[in-house]
JSON list of C-alpha atoms in Angstrom, two decimals:
[
{"chain": "A", "resi": 1, "resn": "UNK", "atom": "CA", "xyz": [4.68, 14.73, 2.60]},
{"chain": "A", "resi": 2, "resn": "UNK", "atom": "CA", "xyz": [3.68, 14.55, 6.24]},
{"chain": "A", "resi": 3, "resn": "UNK", "atom": "CA", "xyz": [0.34, 12.99, 5.27]},
{"chain": "A", "resi": 4, "resn": "UNK", "atom": "CA", "xyz": [2.06, 10.42, 3.25]},
{"chain": "A", "resi": 5, "resn": "UNK", "atom": "CA", "xyz": [4.46, 9.49, 6.15]},
{"chain": "A", "resi": 6, "resn": "UNK", "atom": "CA", "xyz": [1.43, 9.29, 8.60]},
{"chain": "A", "resi": 7, "resn": "UNK", "atom": "CA", "xyz": [-0.42, 7.10, 5.97]},
{"chain": "A", "resi": 8, "resn": "UNK", "atom": "CA", "xyz": [2.45, 4.83, 5.40]},
{"chain": "A", "resi": 9, "resn": "UNK", "atom": "CA", "xyz": [2.90, 4.43, 9.29]},
{"chain": "A", "resi": 10, "resn": "UNK", "atom": "CA", "xyz": [-0.62, 3.68, 9.74]},
{"chain": "A", "resi": 11, "resn": "UNK", "atom": "CA", "xyz": [-0.86, 1.11, 6.93]},
{"chain": "A", "resi": 12, "resn": "UNK", "atom": "CA", "xyz": [2.43, -0.53, 8.25]},
{"chain": "A", "resi": 13, "resn": "UNK", "atom": "CA", "xyz": [0.95, -0.69, 11.87]},
{"chain": "A", "resi": 14, "resn": "UNK", "atom": "CA", "xyz": [-2.33, -2.13, 10.77]},
{"chain": "A", "resi": 15, "resn": "UNK", "atom": "CA", "xyz": [-0.50, -4.77, 8.55]},
{"chain": "A", "resi": 16, "resn": "UNK", "atom": "CA", "xyz": [1.76, -5.67, 11.40]},
{"chain": "A", "resi": 17, "resn": "UNK", "atom": "CA", "xyz": [-1.00, -5.92, 14.01]},
{"chain": "A", "resi": 18, "resn": "UNK", "atom": "CA", "xyz": [-2.88, -8.21, 11.39]},
{"chain": "A", "resi": 19, "resn": "UNK", "atom": "CA", "xyz": [0.28, -10.40, 10.80]},
{"chain": "A", "resi": 20, "resn": "UNK", "atom": "CA", "xyz": [1.02, -10.72, 14.44]},
{"chain": "A", "resi": 21, "resn": "UNK", "atom": "CA", "xyz": [-2.71, -11.66, 15.21]},
{"chain": "A", "resi": 22, "resn": "UNK", "atom": "CA", "xyz": [-2.57, -14.30, 12.51]},
{"chain": "A", "resi": 23, "resn": "UNK", "atom": "CA", "xyz": [0.68, -15.81, 13.68]},
{"chain": "A", "resi": 24, "resn": "UNK", "atom": "CA", "xyz": [-0.80, -15.84, 17.21]},
{"chain": "A", "resi": 25, "resn": "UNK", "atom": "CA", "xyz": [-3.89, -17.79, 15.79]},
{"chain": "A", "resi": 26, "resn": "UNK", "atom": "CA", "xyz": [-1.79, -20.22, 13.98]},
{"chain": "A", "resi": 27, "resn": "UNK", "atom": "CA", "xyz": [0.21, -20.95, 17.18]},
{"chain": "A", "resi": 28, "resn": "UNK", "atom": "CA", "xyz": [-2.55, -20.88, 19.84]},
{"chain": "A", "resi": 29, "resn": "UNK", "atom": "CA", "xyz": [-5.14, -22.90, 18.12]},
{"chain": "A", "resi": 30, "resn": "UNK", "atom": "CA", "xyz": [-3.17, -26.10, 17.39]},
{"chain": "A", "resi": 31, "resn": "UNK", "atom": "CA", "xyz": [-1.76, -26.04, 21.05]},
{"chain": "A", "resi": 32, "resn": "UNK", "atom": "CA", "xyz": [-5.14, -25.91, 22.47]},
{"chain": "A", "resi": 33, "resn": "UNK", "atom": "CA", "xyz": [-4.50, -22.74, 24.35]},
{"chain": "A", "resi": 34, "resn": "UNK", "atom": "CA", "xyz": [-7.86, -21.18, 23.63]},
{"chain": "A", "resi": 35, "resn": "UNK", "atom": "CA", "xyz": [-11.12, -22.95, 23.37]},
{"chain": "A", "resi": 36, "resn": "UNK", "atom": "CA", "xyz": [-12.75, -22.51, 19.93]},
{"chain": "A", "resi": 37, "resn": "UNK", "atom": "CA", "xyz": [-16.55, -22.69, 20.00]},
{"chain": "A", "resi": 38, "resn": "UNK", "atom": "CA", "xyz": [-18.91, -21.91, 17.15]},
{"chain": "A", "resi": 39, "resn": "UNK", "atom": "CA", "xyz": [-22.55, -21.63, 18.00]},
{"chain": "A", "resi": 40, "resn": "UNK", "atom": "CA", "xyz": [-21.83, -23.21, 21.44]},
{"chain": "A", "resi": 41, "resn": "UNK", "atom": "CA", "xyz": [-20.32, -26.32, 19.70]},
{"chain": "A", "resi": 42, "resn": "UNK", "atom": "CA", "xyz": [-16.83, -27.58, 20.44]},
{"chain": "A", "resi": 43, "resn": "UNK", "atom": "CA", "xyz": [-14.43, -28.23, 17.54]},
{"chain": "A", "resi": 44, "resn": "UNK", "atom": "CA", "xyz": [-14.93, -31.98, 17.66]},
{"chain": "A", "resi": 45, "resn": "UNK", "atom": "CA", "xyz": [-18.63, -31.51, 17.07]},
{"chain": "A", "resi": 46, "resn": "UNK", "atom": "CA", "xyz": [-18.38, -29.39, 14.13]},
{"chain": "A", "resi": 47, "resn": "UNK", "atom": "CA", "xyz": [-20.08, -30.31, 10.75]},
{"chain": "A", "resi": 48, "resn": "UNK", "atom": "CA", "xyz": [-19.00, -29.61, 7.29]},
{"chain": "A", "resi": 49, "resn": "UNK", "atom": "CA", "xyz": [-21.03, -26.62, 7.43]},
{"chain": "A", "resi": 50, "resn": "UNK", "atom": "CA", "xyz": [-19.14, -25.21, 10.41]},
{"chain": "A", "resi": 51, "resn": "UNK", "atom": "CA", "xyz": [-15.86, -26.02, 8.78]},
{"chain": "A", "resi": 52, "resn": "UNK", "atom": "CA", "xyz": [-16.86, -24.35, 5.44]},
{"chain": "A", "resi": 53, "resn": "UNK", "atom": "CA", "xyz": [-17.64, -21.13, 7.35]},
{"chain": "A", "resi": 54, "resn": "UNK", "atom": "CA", "xyz": [-14.22, -21.28, 8.96]},
{"chain": "A", "resi": 55, "resn": "UNK", "atom": "CA", "xyz": [-12.35, -22.05, 5.95]},
{"chain": "A", "resi": 56, "resn": "UNK", "atom": "CA", "xyz": [-14.16, -19.34, 3.85]},
{"chain": "A", "resi": 57, "resn": "UNK", "atom": "CA", "xyz": [-13.45, -16.72, 6.59]},
{"chain": "A", "resi": 58, "resn": "UNK", "atom": "CA", "xyz": [-9.85, -17.82, 6.67]},
{"chain": "A", "resi": 59, "resn": "UNK", "atom": "CA", "xyz": [-9.54, -17.43, 3.06]},
{"chain": "A", "resi": 60, "resn": "UNK", "atom": "CA", "xyz": [-11.26, -14.00, 3.17]},
{"chain": "A", "resi": 61, "resn": "UNK", "atom": "CA", "xyz": [-8.83, -12.94, 5.90]},
{"chain": "A", "resi": 62, "resn": "UNK", "atom": "CA", "xyz": [-5.89, -14.04, 3.70]},
{"chain": "A", "resi": 63, "resn": "UNK", "atom": "CA", "xyz": [-7.23, -12.19, 0.78]},
{"chain": "A", "resi": 64, "resn": "UNK", "atom": "CA", "xyz": [-7.70, -9.11, 2.84]},
{"chain": "A", "resi": 65, "resn": "UNK", "atom": "CA", "xyz": [-4.12, -9.41, 4.19]},
{"chain": "A", "resi": 66, "resn": "UNK", "atom": "CA", "xyz": [-2.76, -9.62, 0.62]},
{"chain": "A", "resi": 67, "resn": "UNK", "atom": "CA", "xyz": [-4.78, -6.44, -0.22]},
{"chain": "A", "resi": 68, "resn": "UNK", "atom": "CA", "xyz": [-3.25, -4.80, 2.69]},
{"chain": "A", "resi": 69, "resn": "UNK", "atom": "CA", "xyz": [0.32, -6.06, 1.62]},
{"chain": "A", "resi": 70, "resn": "UNK", "atom": "CA", "xyz": [-0.31, -4.40, -1.87]},
{"chain": "A", "resi": 71, "resn": "UNK", "atom": "CA", "xyz": [-1.54, -1.18, -0.10]},
{"chain": "A", "resi": 72, "resn": "UNK", "atom": "CA", "xyz": [1.76, -1.19, 1.97]},
{"chain": "A", "resi": 73, "resn": "UNK", "atom": "CA", "xyz": [3.80, -1.60, -1.19]},
{"chain": "A", "resi": 74, "resn": "UNK", "atom": "CA", "xyz": [1.90, 1.34, -2.74]},
{"chain": "A", "resi": 75, "resn": "UNK", "atom": "CA", "xyz": [2.50, 3.49, 0.30]},
{"chain": "A", "resi": 76, "resn": "UNK", "atom": "CA", "xyz": [6.14, 2.87, 0.28]},
{"chain": "A", "resi": 77, "resn": "UNK", "atom": "CA", "xyz": [6.26, 4.13, -3.57]},
{"chain": "A", "resi": 78, "resn": "UNK", "atom": "CA", "xyz": [4.23, 6.98, -2.65]},
{"chain": "A", "resi": 79, "resn": "UNK", "atom": "CA", "xyz": [7.03, 8.31, -0.24]},
{"chain": "A", "resi": 80, "resn": "UNK", "atom": "CA", "xyz": [9.21, 8.84, -3.38]},
{"chain": "A", "resi": 81, "resn": "UNK", "atom": "CA", "xyz": [6.53, 11.26, -4.54]},
{"chain": "A", "resi": 82, "resn": "UNK", "atom": "CA", "xyz": [6.34, 9.50, -8.04]},
{"chain": "A", "resi": 83, "resn": "UNK", "atom": "CA", "xyz": [2.42, 9.59, -8.07]},
{"chain": "A", "resi": 84, "resn": "UNK", "atom": "CA", "xyz": [2.24, 8.52, -11.64]},
{"chain": "A", "resi": 85, "resn": "UNK", "atom": "CA", "xyz": [4.62, 5.61, -11.55]},
{"chain": "A", "resi": 86, "resn": "UNK", "atom": "CA", "xyz": [3.55, 2.05, -12.77]},
{"chain": "A", "resi": 87, "resn": "UNK", "atom": "CA", "xyz": [4.38, 0.77, -9.36]},
{"chain": "A", "resi": 88, "resn": "UNK", "atom": "CA", "xyz": [1.67, 2.90, -7.38]},
{"chain": "A", "resi": 89, "resn": "UNK", "atom": "CA", "xyz": [-0.81, 2.33, -10.22]},
{"chain": "A", "resi": 90, "resn": "UNK", "atom": "CA", "xyz": [-0.53, -1.43, -10.16]},
{"chain": "A", "resi": 91, "resn": "UNK", "atom": "CA", "xyz": [-0.30, -1.86, -6.56]},
{"chain": "A", "resi": 92, "resn": "UNK", "atom": "CA", "xyz": [-3.47, 0.27, -6.12]},
{"chain": "A", "resi": 93, "resn": "UNK", "atom": "CA", "xyz": [-5.21, -1.74, -8.48]},
{"chain": "A", "resi": 94, "resn": "UNK", "atom": "CA", "xyz": [-4.24, -4.88, -6.86]},
{"chain": "A", "resi": 95, "resn": "UNK", "atom": "CA", "xyz": [-5.41, -3.62, -3.42]},
{"chain": "A", "resi": 96, "resn": "UNK", "atom": "CA", "xyz": [-8.73, -2.51, -4.89]},
{"chain": "A", "resi": 97, "resn": "UNK", "atom": "CA", "xyz": [-9.36, -5.98, -6.34]},
{"chain": "A", "resi": 98, "resn": "UNK", "atom": "CA", "xyz": [-8.42, -7.67, -3.07]},
{"chain": "A", "resi": 99, "resn": "UNK", "atom": "CA", "xyz": [-10.41, -5.53, -1.09]},
{"chain": "A", "resi": 100, "resn": "UNK", "atom": "CA", "xyz": [-13.37, -6.02, -3.50]},
{"chain": "A", "resi": 101, "resn": "UNK", "atom": "CA", "xyz": [-12.94, -10.04, -3.26]},
{"chain": "A", "resi": 102, "resn": "UNK", "atom": "CA", "xyz": [-12.73, -9.58, 0.44]},
{"chain": "A", "resi": 103, "resn": "UNK", "atom": "CA", "xyz": [-16.12, -7.85, 0.57]},
{"chain": "A", "resi": 104, "resn": "UNK", "atom": "CA", "xyz": [-17.62, -10.54, -1.84]},
{"chain": "A", "resi": 105, "resn": "UNK", "atom": "CA", "xyz": [-16.12, -13.34, 0.11]},
{"chain": "A", "resi": 106, "resn": "UNK", "atom": "CA", "xyz": [-17.43, -11.75, 3.35]},
{"chain": "A", "resi": 107, "resn": "UNK", "atom": "CA", "xyz": [-20.99, -11.59, 1.93]},
{"chain": "A", "resi": 108, "resn": "UNK", "atom": "CA", "xyz": [-20.67, -15.15, 0.86]},
{"chain": "A", "resi": 109, "resn": "UNK", "atom": "CA", "xyz": [-19.78, -16.11, 4.59]},
{"chain": "A", "resi": 110, "resn": "UNK", "atom": "CA", "xyz": [-22.94, -14.13, 5.81]},
{"chain": "A", "resi": 111, "resn": "UNK", "atom": "CA", "xyz": [-24.96, -15.92, 3.07]},
{"chain": "A", "resi": 112, "resn": "UNK", "atom": "CA", "xyz": [-23.68, -19.35, 4.08]},
{"chain": "A", "resi": 113, "resn": "UNK", "atom": "CA", "xyz": [-24.45, -18.58, 7.86]},
{"chain": "A", "resi": 114, "resn": "UNK", "atom": "CA", "xyz": [-27.90, -17.40, 6.89]},
{"chain": "A", "resi": 115, "resn": "UNK", "atom": "CA", "xyz": [-28.78, -20.25, 4.55]},
{"chain": "A", "resi": 116, "resn": "UNK", "atom": "CA", "xyz": [-27.41, -22.94, 7.08]},
{"chain": "A", "resi": 117, "resn": "UNK", "atom": "CA", "xyz": [-29.62, -21.37, 9.82]},
{"chain": "A", "resi": 118, "resn": "UNK", "atom": "CA", "xyz": [-32.59, -21.30, 7.54]},
{"chain": "A", "resi": 119, "resn": "UNK", "atom": "CA", "xyz": [-31.91, -24.87, 6.89]},
{"chain": "A", "resi": 120, "resn": "UNK", "atom": "CA", "xyz": [-31.93, -25.79, 10.40]},
{"chain": "A", "resi": 121, "resn": "UNK", "atom": "CA", "xyz": [-35.34, -24.14, 10.80]},
{"chain": "A", "resi": 122, "resn": "UNK", "atom": "CA", "xyz": [-34.18, -20.66, 12.31]},
{"chain": "A", "resi": 123, "resn": "UNK", "atom": "CA", "xyz": [-34.97, -17.48, 10.40]},
{"chain": "A", "resi": 124, "resn": "UNK", "atom": "CA", "xyz": [-32.75, -14.64, 11.66]},
{"chain": "A", "resi": 125, "resn": "UNK", "atom": "CA", "xyz": [-32.51, -11.10, 10.41]},
{"chain": "A", "resi": 126, "resn": "UNK", "atom": "CA", "xyz": [-29.79, -9.32, 12.37]},
{"chain": "A", "resi": 127, "resn": "UNK", "atom": "CA", "xyz": [-28.55, -5.68, 11.47]},
{"chain": "A", "resi": 128, "resn": "UNK", "atom": "CA", "xyz": [-25.16, -5.09, 12.94]},
{"chain": "A", "resi": 129, "resn": "UNK", "atom": "CA", "xyz": [-21.53, -4.09, 11.92]},
{"chain": "A", "resi": 130, "resn": "UNK", "atom": "CA", "xyz": [-20.93, -7.47, 10.22]},
{"chain": "A", "resi": 131, "resn": "UNK", "atom": "CA", "xyz": [-23.21, -6.36, 7.50]},
{"chain": "A", "resi": 132, "resn": "UNK", "atom": "CA", "xyz": [-21.62, -2.89, 7.16]},
{"chain": "A", "resi": 133, "resn": "UNK", "atom": "CA", "xyz": [-18.01, -4.15, 7.04]},
{"chain": "A", "resi": 134, "resn": "UNK", "atom": "CA", "xyz": [-18.18, -6.03, 3.69]},
{"chain": "A", "resi": 135, "resn": "UNK", "atom": "CA", "xyz": [-20.08, -3.07, 2.26]},
{"chain": "A", "resi": 136, "resn": "UNK", "atom": "CA", "xyz": [-17.48, -0.67, 3.34]},
{"chain": "A", "resi": 137, "resn": "UNK", "atom": "CA", "xyz": [-14.51, -2.94, 2.18]},
{"chain": "A", "resi": 138, "resn": "UNK", "atom": "CA", "xyz": [-16.08, -3.34, -1.25]},
{"chain": "A", "resi": 139, "resn": "UNK", "atom": "CA", "xyz": [-16.57, 0.49, -1.57]},
{"chain": "A", "resi": 140, "resn": "UNK", "atom": "CA", "xyz": [-13.09, 1.09, -0.57]},
{"chain": "A", "resi": 141, "resn": "UNK", "atom": "CA", "xyz": [-11.85, -1.62, -3.16]},
{"chain": "A", "resi": 142, "resn": "UNK", "atom": "CA", "xyz": [-14.06, -0.30, -5.94]},
{"chain": "A", "resi": 143, "resn": "UNK", "atom": "CA", "xyz": [-12.70, 3.35, -5.24]},
{"chain": "A", "resi": 144, "resn": "UNK", "atom": "CA", "xyz": [-9.12, 2.16, -5.41]},
{"chain": "A", "resi": 145, "resn": "UNK", "atom": "CA", "xyz": [-9.72, 0.36, -8.76]},
{"chain": "A", "resi": 146, "resn": "UNK", "atom": "CA", "xyz": [-11.26, 3.60, -10.11]},
{"chain": "A", "resi": 147, "resn": "UNK", "atom": "CA", "xyz": [-8.30, 5.76, -8.53]},
{"chain": "A", "resi": 148, "resn": "UNK", "atom": "CA", "xyz": [-5.88, 3.46, -10.18]},
{"chain": "A", "resi": 149, "resn": "UNK", "atom": "CA", "xyz": [-7.70, 3.89, -13.48]},
{"chain": "A", "resi": 150, "resn": "UNK", "atom": "CA", "xyz": [-7.78, 7.61, -13.34]},
{"chain": "A", "resi": 151, "resn": "UNK", "atom": "CA", "xyz": [-4.07, 7.66, -12.28]},
{"chain": "A", "resi": 152, "resn": "UNK", "atom": "CA", "xyz": [-3.18, 5.66, -15.48]},
{"chain": "A", "resi": 153, "resn": "UNK", "atom": "CA", "xyz": [-5.16, 8.25, -17.51]},
{"chain": "A", "resi": 154, "resn": "UNK", "atom": "CA", "xyz": [-3.41, 10.93, -15.88]},
{"chain": "A", "resi": 155, "resn": "UNK", "atom": "CA", "xyz": [-0.04, 9.30, -16.43]},
{"chain": "A", "resi": 156, "resn": "UNK", "atom": "CA", "xyz": [-0.90, 9.14, -20.12]},
{"chain": "A", "resi": 157, "resn": "UNK", "atom": "CA", "xyz": [-1.90, 12.71, -20.41]},
{"chain": "A", "resi": 158, "resn": "UNK", "atom": "CA", "xyz": [1.27, 13.75, -18.50]},
{"chain": "A", "resi": 159, "resn": "UNK", "atom": "CA", "xyz": [3.54, 11.65, -20.83]},
{"chain": "A", "resi": 160, "resn": "UNK", "atom": "CA", "xyz": [1.76, 13.25, -23.96]},
{"chain": "A", "resi": 161, "resn": "UNK", "atom": "CA", "xyz": [2.12, 16.49, -22.58]},
{"chain": "A", "resi": 162, "resn": "UNK", "atom": "CA", "xyz": [5.93, 16.04, -21.80]},
{"chain": "A", "resi": 163, "resn": "UNK", "atom": "CA", "xyz": [6.35, 14.56, -25.38]},
{"chain": "A", "resi": 164, "resn": "UNK", "atom": "CA", "xyz": [4.72, 17.59, -27.15]},
{"chain": "A", "resi": 165, "resn": "UNK", "atom": "CA", "xyz": [7.40, 19.63, -28.58]},
{"chain": "B", "resi": 1, "resn": "UNK", "atom": "CA", "xyz": [4.19, 5.59, -35.41]},
{"chain": "B", "resi": 2, "resn": "UNK", "atom": "CA", "xyz": [2.83, 6.35, -38.98]},
{"chain": "B", "resi": 3, "resn": "UNK", "atom": "CA", "xyz": [4.15, 9.65, -38.95]},
{"chain": "B", "resi": 4, "resn": "UNK", "atom": "CA", "xyz": [8.12, 9.98, -39.70]},
{"chain": "B", "resi": 5, "resn": "UNK", "atom": "CA", "xyz": [10.10, 12.98, -38.76]},
{"chain": "B", "resi": 6, "resn": "UNK", "atom": "CA", "xyz": [12.67, 13.80, -41.30]},
{"chain": "B", "resi": 7, "resn": "UNK", "atom": "CA", "xyz": [14.52, 16.47, -39.31]},
{"chain": "B", "resi": 8, "resn": "UNK", "atom": "CA", "xyz": [17.77, 14.55, -39.56]},
{"chain": "B", "resi": 9, "resn": "UNK", "atom": "CA", "xyz": [17.52, 14.99, -43.30]},
{"chain": "B", "resi": 10, "resn": "UNK", "atom": "CA", "xyz": [16.73, 18.69, -43.34]},
{"chain": "B", "resi": 11, "resn": "UNK", "atom": "CA", "xyz": [19.50, 19.29, -40.77]},
{"chain": "B", "resi": 12, "resn": "UNK", "atom": "CA", "xyz": [21.83, 17.43, -42.95]},
{"chain": "B", "resi": 13, "resn": "UNK", "atom": "CA", "xyz": [20.84, 19.46, -46.07]},
{"chain": "B", "resi": 14, "resn": "UNK", "atom": "CA", "xyz": [21.12, 22.84, -44.28]},
{"chain": "B", "resi": 15, "resn": "UNK", "atom": "CA", "xyz": [24.43, 21.55, -42.83]},
{"chain": "B", "resi": 16, "resn": "UNK", "atom": "CA", "xyz": [23.25, 22.38, -39.23]},
{"chain": "B", "resi": 17, "resn": "UNK", "atom": "CA", "xyz": [23.58, 20.85, -36.04]},
{"chain": "B", "resi": 18, "resn": "UNK", "atom": "CA", "xyz": [20.98, 20.14, -33.45]},
{"chain": "B", "resi": 19, "resn": "UNK", "atom": "CA", "xyz": [22.29, 22.67, -31.03]},
{"chain": "B", "resi": 20, "resn": "UNK", "atom": "CA", "xyz": [22.35, 25.47, -33.67]},
{"chain": "B", "resi": 21, "resn": "UNK", "atom": "CA", "xyz": [18.62, 24.69, -34.45]},
{"chain": "B", "resi": 22, "resn": "UNK", "atom": "CA", "xyz": [17.68, 24.54, -30.84]},
{"chain": "B", "resi": 23, "resn": "UNK", "atom": "CA", "xyz": [19.54, 27.89, -30.20]},
{"chain": "B", "resi": 24, "resn": "UNK", "atom": "CA", "xyz": [17.68, 29.58, -33.22]},
{"chain": "B", "resi": 25, "resn": "UNK", "atom": "CA", "xyz": [14.16, 28.35, -32.40]},
{"chain": "B", "resi": 26, "resn": "UNK", "atom": "CA", "xyz": [14.46, 28.58, -28.70]},
{"chain": "B", "resi": 27, "resn": "UNK", "atom": "CA", "xyz": [13.95, 24.86, -27.51]},
{"chain": "B", "resi": 28, "resn": "UNK", "atom": "CA", "xyz": [16.13, 22.56, -25.68]},
{"chain": "B", "resi": 29, "resn": "UNK", "atom": "CA", "xyz": [18.42, 20.18, -27.50]},
{"chain": "B", "resi": 30, "resn": "UNK", "atom": "CA", "xyz": [16.64, 17.47, -25.32]},
{"chain": "B", "resi": 31, "resn": "UNK", "atom": "CA", "xyz": [13.50, 18.32, -27.23]},
{"chain": "B", "resi": 32, "resn": "UNK", "atom": "CA", "xyz": [15.13, 18.39, -30.62]},
{"chain": "B", "resi": 33, "resn": "UNK", "atom": "CA", "xyz": [16.58, 14.89, -29.72]},
{"chain": "B", "resi": 34, "resn": "UNK", "atom": "CA", "xyz": [13.04, 13.73, -28.80]},
{"chain": "B", "resi": 35, "resn": "UNK", "atom": "CA", "xyz": [11.77, 14.98, -32.17]},
{"chain": "B", "resi": 36, "resn": "UNK", "atom": "CA", "xyz": [14.75, 13.43, -34.11]},
{"chain": "B", "resi": 37, "resn": "UNK", "atom": "CA", "xyz": [14.15, 9.99, -32.49]},
{"chain": "B", "resi": 38, "resn": "UNK", "atom": "CA", "xyz": [10.53, 9.75, -33.19]},
{"chain": "B", "resi": 39, "resn": "UNK", "atom": "CA", "xyz": [9.48, 9.55, -29.74]},
{"chain": "B", "resi": 40, "resn": "UNK", "atom": "CA", "xyz": [7.45, 12.82, -29.79]},
{"chain": "B", "resi": 41, "resn": "UNK", "atom": "CA", "xyz": [3.77, 12.25, -29.41]},
{"chain": "B", "resi": 42, "resn": "UNK", "atom": "CA", "xyz": [2.67, 15.85, -30.84]},
{"chain": "B", "resi": 43, "resn": "UNK", "atom": "CA", "xyz": [4.24, 19.02, -32.20]},
{"chain": "B", "resi": 44, "resn": "UNK", "atom": "CA", "xyz": [2.95, 22.56, -31.72]},
{"chain": "B", "resi": 45, "resn": "UNK", "atom": "CA", "xyz": [2.19, 24.53, -34.88]},
{"chain": "B", "resi": 46, "resn": "UNK", "atom": "CA", "xyz": [4.50, 27.17, -33.16]},
{"chain": "B", "resi": 47, "resn": "UNK", "atom": "CA", "xyz": [7.27, 24.96, -32.94]},
{"chain": "B", "resi": 48, "resn": "UNK", "atom": "CA", "xyz": [6.64, 23.52, -36.60]},
{"chain": "B", "resi": 49, "resn": "UNK", "atom": "CA", "xyz": [6.67, 27.15, -37.87]},
{"chain": "B", "resi": 50, "resn": "UNK", "atom": "CA", "xyz": [9.80, 27.99, -36.17]},
{"chain": "B", "resi": 51, "resn": "UNK", "atom": "CA", "xyz": [11.58, 24.98, -37.41]},
{"chain": "B", "resi": 52, "resn": "UNK", "atom": "CA", "xyz": [10.24, 25.76, -40.99]},
{"chain": "B", "resi": 53, "resn": "UNK", "atom": "CA", "xyz": [11.54, 29.32, -40.69]},
{"chain": "B", "resi": 54, "resn": "UNK", "atom": "CA", "xyz": [14.87, 28.27, -39.35]},
{"chain": "B", "resi": 55, "resn": "UNK", "atom": "CA", "xyz": [15.47, 25.62, -41.92]},
{"chain": "B", "resi": 56, "resn": "UNK", "atom": "CA", "xyz": [13.60, 27.45, -44.99]},
{"chain": "B", "resi": 57, "resn": "UNK", "atom": "CA", "xyz": [11.51, 24.53, -45.76]},
{"chain": "B", "resi": 58, "resn": "UNK", "atom": "CA", "xyz": [7.83, 23.36, -45.67]},
{"chain": "B", "resi": 59, "resn": "UNK", "atom": "CA", "xyz": [6.17, 21.06, -43.11]},
{"chain": "B", "resi": 60, "resn": "UNK", "atom": "CA", "xyz": [6.14, 18.32, -45.66]},
{"chain": "B", "resi": 61, "resn": "UNK", "atom": "CA", "xyz": [9.74, 18.31, -45.77]},
{"chain": "B", "resi": 62, "resn": "UNK", "atom": "CA", "xyz": [9.98, 17.51, -42.09]},
{"chain": "B", "resi": 63, "resn": "UNK", "atom": "CA", "xyz": [6.93, 15.18, -41.53]},
{"chain": "B", "resi": 64, "resn": "UNK", "atom": "CA", "xyz": [6.20, 12.21, -43.60]},
{"chain": "B", "resi": 65, "resn": "UNK", "atom": "CA", "xyz": [3.21, 9.81, -43.57]},
{"chain": "B", "resi": 66, "resn": "UNK", "atom": "CA", "xyz": [3.95, 5.98, -43.75]},
{"chain": "B", "resi": 67, "resn": "UNK", "atom": "CA", "xyz": [1.40, 3.46, -44.08]},
{"chain": "B", "resi": 68, "resn": "UNK", "atom": "CA", "xyz": [3.72, 0.61, -42.99]},
{"chain": "B", "resi": 69, "resn": "UNK", "atom": "CA", "xyz": [3.40, 1.17, -39.22]}
]
């Protein structure tokens, strides 16, 4: 039970921090408080390619936040100790799919950046954390999907066992 | 479900109540209720044997296969 409470608290904290960050971005950017640069270019000089990267990154972030929201919901139901309830199974599955899509979209962003640079005549192969994050998120997403499937199977077995007279 | 449980019929024939049967075969009335309502997913041979013994009948008197469902 203690682990569940710690898990729920950490997920809540992560979600809140992300939402606060997102609200911060939405307020500070239009007001021009911070200077946004991409590849040493000011916003006014951005091309469609730059804007598509920003938009795709933003969509990826929103998908990730939605996945986190489902994880938070799942953690809330986890506190009631009903591990085989449909709420937990459905929310875990939703979290998994959202994290998987986040990973795929992130890979899409990396590919767009790579192809764009290639188009401009620069060939760059950089190995850093940015490559590992989508891989990790995709693995976690797939694990959640598999976990929800196994929970569903376990629920059916439990139900069958309970209804065997 | 294609298998119909005719426990109600047998109980009526033997003029027994669910509680009496539950007491005789040593299972809860809730489980008897699950059996009677057709919600049960499976029945153990030991339970079936106990029911047949208590009601003095054959398994076919309690269980019936119907093709309609």
